Coordinates of C-alpha atoms and ligand atoms in Angstrom, one line a residue:
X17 CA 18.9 11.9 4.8
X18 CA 19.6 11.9 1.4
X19 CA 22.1 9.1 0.1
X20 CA 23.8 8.7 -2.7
X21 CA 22.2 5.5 -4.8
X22 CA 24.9 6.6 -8.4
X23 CA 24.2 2.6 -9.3
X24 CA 20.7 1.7 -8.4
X25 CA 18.2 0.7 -10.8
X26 CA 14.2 1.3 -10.1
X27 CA 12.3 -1.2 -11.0
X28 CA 8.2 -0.5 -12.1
X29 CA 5.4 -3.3 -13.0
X30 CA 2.5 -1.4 -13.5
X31 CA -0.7 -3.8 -13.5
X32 CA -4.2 -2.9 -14.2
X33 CA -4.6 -1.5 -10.7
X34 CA -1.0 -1.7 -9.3
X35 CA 2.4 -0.6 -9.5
X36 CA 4.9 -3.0 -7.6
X37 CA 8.8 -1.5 -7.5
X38 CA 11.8 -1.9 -6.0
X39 CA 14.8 0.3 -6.3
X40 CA 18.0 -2.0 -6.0
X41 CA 21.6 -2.7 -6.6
X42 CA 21.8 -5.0 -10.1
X43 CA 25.1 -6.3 -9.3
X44 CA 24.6 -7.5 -5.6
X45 CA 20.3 -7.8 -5.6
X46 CA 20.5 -5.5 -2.4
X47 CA 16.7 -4.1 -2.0
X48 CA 17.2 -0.3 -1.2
X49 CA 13.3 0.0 -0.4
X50 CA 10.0 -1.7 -2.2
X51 CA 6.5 -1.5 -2.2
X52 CA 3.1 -1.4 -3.7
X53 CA 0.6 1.0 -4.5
X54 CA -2.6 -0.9 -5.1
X55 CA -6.1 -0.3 -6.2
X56 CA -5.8 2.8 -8.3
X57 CA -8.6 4.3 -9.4
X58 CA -10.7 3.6 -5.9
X59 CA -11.3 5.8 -3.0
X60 CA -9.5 3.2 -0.7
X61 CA -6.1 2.9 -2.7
X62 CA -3.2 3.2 -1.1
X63 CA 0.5 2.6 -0.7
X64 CA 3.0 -0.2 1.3
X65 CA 6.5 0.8 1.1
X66 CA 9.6 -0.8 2.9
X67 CA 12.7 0.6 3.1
X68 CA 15.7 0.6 5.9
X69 CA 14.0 -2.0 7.8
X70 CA 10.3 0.2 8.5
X71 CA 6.9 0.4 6.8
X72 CA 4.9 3.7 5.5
X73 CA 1.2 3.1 4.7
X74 CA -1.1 4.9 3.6
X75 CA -4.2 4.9 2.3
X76 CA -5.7 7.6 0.4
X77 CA -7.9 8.0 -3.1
X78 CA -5.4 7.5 -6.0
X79 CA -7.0 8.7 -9.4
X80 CA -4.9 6.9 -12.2
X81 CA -1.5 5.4 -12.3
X82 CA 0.3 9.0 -12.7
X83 CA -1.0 9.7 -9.4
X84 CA 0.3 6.3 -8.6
X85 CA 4.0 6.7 -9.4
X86 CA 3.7 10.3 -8.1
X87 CA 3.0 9.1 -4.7
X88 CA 5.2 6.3 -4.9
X89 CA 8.1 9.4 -6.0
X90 CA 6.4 11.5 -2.6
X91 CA 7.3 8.2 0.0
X92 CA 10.8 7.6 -1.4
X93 CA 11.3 11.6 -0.5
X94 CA 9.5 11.6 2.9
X95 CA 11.6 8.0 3.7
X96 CA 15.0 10.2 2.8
X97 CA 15.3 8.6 -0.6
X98 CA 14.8 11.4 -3.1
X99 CA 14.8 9.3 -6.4
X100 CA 15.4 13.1 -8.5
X101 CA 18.4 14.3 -7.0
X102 CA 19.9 10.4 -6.2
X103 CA 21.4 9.7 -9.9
X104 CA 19.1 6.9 -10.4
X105 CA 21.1 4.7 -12.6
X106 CA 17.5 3.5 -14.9
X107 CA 14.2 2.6 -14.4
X108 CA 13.7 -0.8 -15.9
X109 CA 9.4 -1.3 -16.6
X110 CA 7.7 -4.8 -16.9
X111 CA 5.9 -4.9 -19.9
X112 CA 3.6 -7.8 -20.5
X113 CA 3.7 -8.0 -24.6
X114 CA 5.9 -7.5 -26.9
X115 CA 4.6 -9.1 -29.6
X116 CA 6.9 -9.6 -32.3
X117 CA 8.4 -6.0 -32.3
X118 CA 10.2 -6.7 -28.9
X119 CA 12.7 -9.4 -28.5
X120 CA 15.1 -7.8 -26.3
X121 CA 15.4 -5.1 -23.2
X122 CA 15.1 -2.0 -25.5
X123 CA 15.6 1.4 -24.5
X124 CA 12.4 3.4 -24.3
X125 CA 11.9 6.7 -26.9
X126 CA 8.3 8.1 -28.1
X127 CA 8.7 5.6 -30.7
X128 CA 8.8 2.7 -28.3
X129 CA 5.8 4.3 -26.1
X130 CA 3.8 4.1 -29.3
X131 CA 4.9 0.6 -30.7
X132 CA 3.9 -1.0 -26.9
X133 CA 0.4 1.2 -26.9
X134 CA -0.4 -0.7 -30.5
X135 CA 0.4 -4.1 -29.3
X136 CA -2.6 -3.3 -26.4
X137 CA -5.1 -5.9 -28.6
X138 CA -2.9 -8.6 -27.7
X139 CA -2.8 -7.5 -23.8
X140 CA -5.6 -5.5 -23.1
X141 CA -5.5 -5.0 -19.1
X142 CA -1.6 -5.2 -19.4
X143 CA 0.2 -3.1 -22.1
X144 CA -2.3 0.0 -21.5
X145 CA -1.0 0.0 -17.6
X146 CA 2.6 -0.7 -18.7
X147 CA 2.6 2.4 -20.6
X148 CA 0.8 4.6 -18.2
X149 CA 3.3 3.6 -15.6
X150 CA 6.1 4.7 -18.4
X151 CA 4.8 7.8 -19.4
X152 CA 4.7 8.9 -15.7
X153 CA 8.2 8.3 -15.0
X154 CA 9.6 9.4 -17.9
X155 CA 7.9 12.7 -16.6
X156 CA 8.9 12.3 -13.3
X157 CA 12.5 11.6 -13.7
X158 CA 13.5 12.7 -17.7
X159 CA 16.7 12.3 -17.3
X160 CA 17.1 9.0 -16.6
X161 CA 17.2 5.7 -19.6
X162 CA 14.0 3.8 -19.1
X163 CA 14.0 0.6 -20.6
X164 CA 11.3 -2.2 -21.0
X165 CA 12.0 -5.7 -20.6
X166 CA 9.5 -7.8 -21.9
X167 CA 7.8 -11.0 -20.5
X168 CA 7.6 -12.6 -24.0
X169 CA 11.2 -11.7 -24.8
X170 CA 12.8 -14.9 -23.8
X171 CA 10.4 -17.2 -26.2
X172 CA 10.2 -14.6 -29.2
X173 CA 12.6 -17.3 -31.3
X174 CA 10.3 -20.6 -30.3
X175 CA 10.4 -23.5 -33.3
X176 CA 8.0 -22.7 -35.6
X177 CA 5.9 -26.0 -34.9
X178 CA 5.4 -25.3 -30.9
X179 CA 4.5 -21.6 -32.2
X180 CA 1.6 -21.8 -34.4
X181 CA -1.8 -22.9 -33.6
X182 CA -3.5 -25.1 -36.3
X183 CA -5.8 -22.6 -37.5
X184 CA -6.3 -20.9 -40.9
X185 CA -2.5 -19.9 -41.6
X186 CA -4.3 -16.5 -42.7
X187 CA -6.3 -15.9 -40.1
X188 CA -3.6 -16.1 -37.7
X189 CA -1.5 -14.0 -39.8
X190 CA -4.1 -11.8 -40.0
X191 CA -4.2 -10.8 -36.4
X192 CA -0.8 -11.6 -35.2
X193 CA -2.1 -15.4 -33.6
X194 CA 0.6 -17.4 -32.5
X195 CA 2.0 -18.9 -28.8
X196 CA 4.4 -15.4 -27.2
X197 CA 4.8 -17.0 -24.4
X198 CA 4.8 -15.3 -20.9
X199 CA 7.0 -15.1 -17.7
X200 CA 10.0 -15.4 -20.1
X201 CA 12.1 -13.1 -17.4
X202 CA 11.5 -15.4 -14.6
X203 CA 12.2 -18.8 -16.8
X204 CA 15.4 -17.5 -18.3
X205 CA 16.8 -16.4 -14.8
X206 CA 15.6 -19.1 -13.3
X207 CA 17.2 -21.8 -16.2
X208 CA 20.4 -19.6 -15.6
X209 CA 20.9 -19.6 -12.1
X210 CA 20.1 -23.8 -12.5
X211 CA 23.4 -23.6 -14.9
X212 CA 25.4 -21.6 -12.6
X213 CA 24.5 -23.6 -9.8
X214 CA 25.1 -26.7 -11.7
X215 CA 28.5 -25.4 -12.6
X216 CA 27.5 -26.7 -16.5
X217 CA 27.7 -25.1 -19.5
X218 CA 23.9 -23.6 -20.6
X219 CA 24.3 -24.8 -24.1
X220 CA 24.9 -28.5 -22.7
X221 CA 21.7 -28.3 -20.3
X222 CA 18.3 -29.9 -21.4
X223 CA 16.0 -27.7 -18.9
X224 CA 12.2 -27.8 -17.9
X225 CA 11.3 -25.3 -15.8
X226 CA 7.9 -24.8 -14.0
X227 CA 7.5 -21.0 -12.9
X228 CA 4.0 -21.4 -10.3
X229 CA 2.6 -18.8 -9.1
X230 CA -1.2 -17.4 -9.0
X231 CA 0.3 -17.5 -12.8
X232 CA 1.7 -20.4 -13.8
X233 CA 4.0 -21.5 -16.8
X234 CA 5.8 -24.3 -17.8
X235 CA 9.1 -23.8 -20.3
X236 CA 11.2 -26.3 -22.2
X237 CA 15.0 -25.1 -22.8
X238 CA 17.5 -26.7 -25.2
X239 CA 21.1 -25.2 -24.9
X240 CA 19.7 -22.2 -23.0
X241 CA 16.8 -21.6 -25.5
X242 CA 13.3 -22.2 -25.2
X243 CA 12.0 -24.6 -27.4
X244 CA 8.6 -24.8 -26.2
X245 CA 6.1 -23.2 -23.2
X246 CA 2.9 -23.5 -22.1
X247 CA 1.1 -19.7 -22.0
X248 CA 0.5 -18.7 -25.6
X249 CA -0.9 -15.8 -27.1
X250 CA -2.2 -14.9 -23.8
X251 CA -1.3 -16.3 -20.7
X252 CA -4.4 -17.9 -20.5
X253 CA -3.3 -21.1 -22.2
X254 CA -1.3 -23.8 -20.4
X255 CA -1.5 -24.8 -16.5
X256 CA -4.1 -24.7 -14.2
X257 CA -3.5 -21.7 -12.1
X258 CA -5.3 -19.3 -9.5
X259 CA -8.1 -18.3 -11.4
X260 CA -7.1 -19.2 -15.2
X261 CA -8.5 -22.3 -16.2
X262 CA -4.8 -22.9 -18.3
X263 CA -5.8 -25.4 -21.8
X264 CA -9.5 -26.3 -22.3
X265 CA -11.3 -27.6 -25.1
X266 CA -12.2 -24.2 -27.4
X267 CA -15.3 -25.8 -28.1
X268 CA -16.2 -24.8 -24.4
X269 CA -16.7 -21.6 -25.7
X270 CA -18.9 -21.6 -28.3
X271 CA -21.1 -24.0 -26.4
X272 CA -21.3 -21.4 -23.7
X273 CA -22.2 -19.0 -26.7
X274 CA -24.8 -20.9 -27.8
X275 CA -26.1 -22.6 -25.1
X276 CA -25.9 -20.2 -22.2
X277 CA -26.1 -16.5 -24.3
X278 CA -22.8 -16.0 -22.6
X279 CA -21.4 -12.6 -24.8
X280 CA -17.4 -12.2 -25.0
X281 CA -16.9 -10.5 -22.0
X282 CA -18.8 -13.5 -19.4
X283 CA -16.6 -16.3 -21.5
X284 CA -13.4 -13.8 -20.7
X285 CA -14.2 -13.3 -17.3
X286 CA -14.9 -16.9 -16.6
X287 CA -11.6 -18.7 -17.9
X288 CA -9.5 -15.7 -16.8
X289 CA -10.9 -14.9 -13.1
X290 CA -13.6 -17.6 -12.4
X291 CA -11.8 -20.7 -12.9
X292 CA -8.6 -22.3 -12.3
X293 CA -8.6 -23.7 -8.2
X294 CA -10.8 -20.4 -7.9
X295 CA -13.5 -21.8 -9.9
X296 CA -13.2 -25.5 -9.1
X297 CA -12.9 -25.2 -4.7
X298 CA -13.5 -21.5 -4.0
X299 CA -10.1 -20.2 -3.2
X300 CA -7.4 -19.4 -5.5
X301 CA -4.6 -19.5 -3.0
X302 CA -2.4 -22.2 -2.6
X303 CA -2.1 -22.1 1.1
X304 CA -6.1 -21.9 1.6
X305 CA -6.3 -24.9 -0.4
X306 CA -4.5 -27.2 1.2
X307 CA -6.3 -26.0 4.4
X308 CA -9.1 -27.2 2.7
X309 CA -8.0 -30.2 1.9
X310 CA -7.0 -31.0 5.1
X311 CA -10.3 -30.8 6.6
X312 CA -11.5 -33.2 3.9
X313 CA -12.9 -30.9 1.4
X314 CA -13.6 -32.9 -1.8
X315 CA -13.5 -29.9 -4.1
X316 CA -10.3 -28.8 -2.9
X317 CA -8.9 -32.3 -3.3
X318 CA -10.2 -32.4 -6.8
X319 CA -8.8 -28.8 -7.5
X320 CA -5.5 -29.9 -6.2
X321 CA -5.5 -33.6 -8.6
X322 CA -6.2 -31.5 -11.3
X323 CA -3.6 -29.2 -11.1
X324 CA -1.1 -31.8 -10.3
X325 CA -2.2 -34.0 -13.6
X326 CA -2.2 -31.1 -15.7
X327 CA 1.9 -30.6 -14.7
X328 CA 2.8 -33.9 -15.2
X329 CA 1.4 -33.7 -19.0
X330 CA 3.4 -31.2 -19.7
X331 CA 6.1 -32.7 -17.9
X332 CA 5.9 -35.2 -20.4
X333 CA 5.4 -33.5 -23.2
X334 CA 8.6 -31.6 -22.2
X335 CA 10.5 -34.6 -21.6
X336 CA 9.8 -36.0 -24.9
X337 CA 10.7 -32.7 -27.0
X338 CA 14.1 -32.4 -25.2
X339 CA 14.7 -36.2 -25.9
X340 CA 15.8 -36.4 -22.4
X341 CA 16.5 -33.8 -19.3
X342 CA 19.2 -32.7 -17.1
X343 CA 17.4 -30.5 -14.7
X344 CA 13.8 -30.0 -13.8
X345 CA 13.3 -26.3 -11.6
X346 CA 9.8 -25.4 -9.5
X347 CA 9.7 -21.5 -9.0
X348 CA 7.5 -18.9 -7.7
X349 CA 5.3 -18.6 -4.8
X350 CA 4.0 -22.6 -5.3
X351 CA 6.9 -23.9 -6.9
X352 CA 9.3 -22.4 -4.1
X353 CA 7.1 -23.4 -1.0
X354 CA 4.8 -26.5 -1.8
X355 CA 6.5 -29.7 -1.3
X356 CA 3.4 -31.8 -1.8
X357 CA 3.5 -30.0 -4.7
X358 CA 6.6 -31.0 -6.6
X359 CA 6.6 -34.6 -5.1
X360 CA 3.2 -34.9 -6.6
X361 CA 4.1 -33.7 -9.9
X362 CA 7.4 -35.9 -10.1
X363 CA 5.9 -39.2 -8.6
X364 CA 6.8 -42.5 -9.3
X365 CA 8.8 -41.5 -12.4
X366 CA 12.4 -43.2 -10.9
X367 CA 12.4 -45.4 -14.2
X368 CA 13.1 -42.2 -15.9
X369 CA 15.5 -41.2 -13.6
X370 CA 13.5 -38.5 -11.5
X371 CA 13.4 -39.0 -8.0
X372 CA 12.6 -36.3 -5.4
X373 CA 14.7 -36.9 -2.1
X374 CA 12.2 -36.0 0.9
X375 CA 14.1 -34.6 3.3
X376 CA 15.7 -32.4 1.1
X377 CA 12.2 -31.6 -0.9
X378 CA 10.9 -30.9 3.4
X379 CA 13.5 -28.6 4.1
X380 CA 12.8 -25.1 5.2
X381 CA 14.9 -23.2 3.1
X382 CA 15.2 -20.2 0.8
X383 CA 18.2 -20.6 -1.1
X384 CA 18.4 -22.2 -4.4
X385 CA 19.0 -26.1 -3.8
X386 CA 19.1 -29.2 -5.3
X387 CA 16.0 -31.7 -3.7
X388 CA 17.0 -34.8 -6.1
X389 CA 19.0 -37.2 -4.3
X390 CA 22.9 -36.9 -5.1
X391 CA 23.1 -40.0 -7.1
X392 CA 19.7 -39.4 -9.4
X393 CA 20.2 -39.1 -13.2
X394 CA 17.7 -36.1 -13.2
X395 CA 18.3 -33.0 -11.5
X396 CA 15.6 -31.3 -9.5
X397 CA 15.6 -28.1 -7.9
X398 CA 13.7 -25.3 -6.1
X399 CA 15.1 -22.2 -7.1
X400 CA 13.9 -18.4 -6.5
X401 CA 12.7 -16.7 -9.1
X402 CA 14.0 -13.0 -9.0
X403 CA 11.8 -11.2 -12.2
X404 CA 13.2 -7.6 -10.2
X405 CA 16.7 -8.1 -10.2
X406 CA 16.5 -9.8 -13.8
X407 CA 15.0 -6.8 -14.9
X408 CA 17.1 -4.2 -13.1
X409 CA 19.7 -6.0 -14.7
X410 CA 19.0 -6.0 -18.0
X411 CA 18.1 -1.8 -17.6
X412 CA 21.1 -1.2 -16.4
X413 CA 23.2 -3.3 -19.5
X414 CA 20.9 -0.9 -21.5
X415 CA 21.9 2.3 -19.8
X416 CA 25.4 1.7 -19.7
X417 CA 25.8 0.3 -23.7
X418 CA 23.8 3.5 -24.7
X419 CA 26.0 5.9 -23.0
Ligands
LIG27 P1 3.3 -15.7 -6.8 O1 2.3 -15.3 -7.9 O2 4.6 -16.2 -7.3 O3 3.4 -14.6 -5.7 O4 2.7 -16.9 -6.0 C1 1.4 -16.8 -5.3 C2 1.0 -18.2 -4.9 O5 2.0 -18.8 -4.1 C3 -0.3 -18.3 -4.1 O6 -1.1 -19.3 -4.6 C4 0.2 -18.6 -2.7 O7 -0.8 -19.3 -2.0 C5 1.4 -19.4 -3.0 N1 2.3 -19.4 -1.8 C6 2.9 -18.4 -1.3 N2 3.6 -18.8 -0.1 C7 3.3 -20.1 0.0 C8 3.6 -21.1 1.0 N3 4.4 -20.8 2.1 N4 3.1 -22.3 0.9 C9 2.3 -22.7 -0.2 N5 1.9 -21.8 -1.1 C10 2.4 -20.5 -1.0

């Protein structure tokens, strides 16, 4: 069976070794069919992909991310969704950087292909994959807009103060140094759906807005604008997270330089994949953690306290820059299902007016919802991020204004 999908957008984030999608409705958020091909470039890759309710999986060498989309392309067909002949509205790509070339969802020529190659420096393991996955479906379905949405997008106008480092002014020049920001798609649909639940104008709305994940960002947002965030030129900087060690002292690093012989390439993989809750108790997931903790493990414990005081500084910081806040948001896999979590980070902080209601914060549910009690000056919630349909959405605006 072949159906007709006229107004369905397919959605590709291509990572070093992966290429997530989902082909979906933009205006309702219906999921025609997901799935993940994962470990390109190893004899044991494979593919997961859902669609009308069954799995397909299969796992098979997969030699580089063309052959990638190409099987991804080969199970829409065999699952009777043939992406070519379907009118496939767009494809809308993540791409990690934009640098400062790309502030907006921007419809993808040669030109663009070339402009998000360049920017690679600043995202090594990211842009190259982004624009593999690109190449191959502009080959595999050329008649069809592709547009890129970019994670940095949403902080590209950040105050010049919480942008630049303190560093020689030409240096950073030099080598385009300053804070992008990351997870810009998930904070702006997050801080949108907060206003829309609110039922408040976004230009009224002081905002902060923790996005928690294996990645994990915090953002500030004035009016519905960013005015500060907490991943920087990389997403390296900021929170503690899975296996990022988020903001350290960078004297760390030449110590480990001198002191240890460490070369670029240790120091890189140790803050980016050897630390965070990974390097300090073992395990990088959330869920494993607390099991540890619940058996007493002291690590784990002082994994999890770390975590939790690095939040509530830049829940203070954050508080202070917006001179006050209407709504504080946890999304993302933590954020969304770890109430220890967000009653941790927002303790004993009623004299500011933020109180978490416990019930409401214990409550098994999925939707987006307020967990403040009704009569608290501050309002927290738990809201799903949805980076897919934020994307989708803003391919599709681009496909239909270039028509
Ligand atoms: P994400 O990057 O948004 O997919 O989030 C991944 C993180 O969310 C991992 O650390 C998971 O352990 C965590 N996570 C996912 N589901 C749960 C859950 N039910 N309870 C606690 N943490 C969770």
């Amino acid at each position: 069976m072949t159906e007709a999908v006229d107004d369905l957008v397919l959605v590709i984030n291509s990572g070093s070794s992966s290429i997530k999608y989902q082909l979906l409705d933009p205006d309702s958020g219906t999921v025609t069919a997901a799935g993940m091909v994962d470990r390109i470039g190893e004899d044991n890759a494979g593919i997961e992909h859902k669609a009308d309710g069954e799995t397909t999986e299969r796992r098979e060498a997969i030699a580089d991310h063309r052959a990638g989309l190409r099987l991804i392309f080969d199970t829409f067909a065999e699952t009777g969704h043939d992406l070519s002949n379907a009118g496939v509205r767009a494809v809308g790509h993540r791409v990690v950087h934009g640098g400062e070339v790309f502030y907006r969802p921007t419809l993808i020529d040669d030109s663009v292909v070339e402009a998000i190659s360049d920017l690679s420096a600043l995202a090594p393991l990211h842009n190259p994959a982004n624009v593999a996955g690109i190449e191959s479906a502009r080959q595999l379905l050329p008649d069809v807009p592709q547009v890129a949405v970019f994670d940095t997008a949403f902080f590209h106008g950040l105050p010049d103060a919480a942008k630049t480092y303190a560093i020689d002014a030409k240096v950073a020049a030099a080598h385009g140094i300053r804070k992008y920001g990351f997870h810009g798609t998930s904070h702006e649909y997050v801080s949108g759906q907060v206003a829309e639940l609110l039922g408040r104008d976004p230009a009224r709305l002081n905002q902060i807005v923790f996005h928690l994940g294996n990645g994990a960002s915090a953002s500030a947002i004035r009016g519905g604008r960013p005015i500060d965030t907490s991943m920087g030129l990389t997403p390296l900087e900021g929170l503690v997270m899975g296996t990022r060690s988020g903001d350290l002292d960078p004297g760390i690093i030449a110590h480990l330089v001198r002191s240890a012989d460490y070369d670029i390439d240790q120091v890189d993989r140790l803050l980016n994949r050897d630390s965070g809750l990974k390097g300090l108790s073992g395990v990088n997931d959330f869920r494993e953690l607390r099991g540890l903790i619940d058996k007493g493990d002291a690590a784990a414990r002082l994994a999890y306290d770390v975590y939790i005081h690095r939040l509530r500084r830049y829940l203070g910081a954050y508080l202070i820059d917006l001179g006050g806040v209407d709504a504080i948001t946890f999304t993302a896999g933590v954020g969304e299902n770890s109430p220890d979590v967000r009653a941790d980070a927002l303790a004993g902080l009623s004299r500011f007016g933020i109180e978490v209601d416990p019930a409401a914060n214990a409550a098994k549910d999925r939707t987006a919802r307020r967990i403040s009690p009704p009569d608290a000056k501050v309002v927290v919630l738990v809201v799903p991020t949805n980076e897919e349909l934020a994307i989708a959405r803003a391919a599709h605006r681009v496909a239909e204004t270039e028509k």
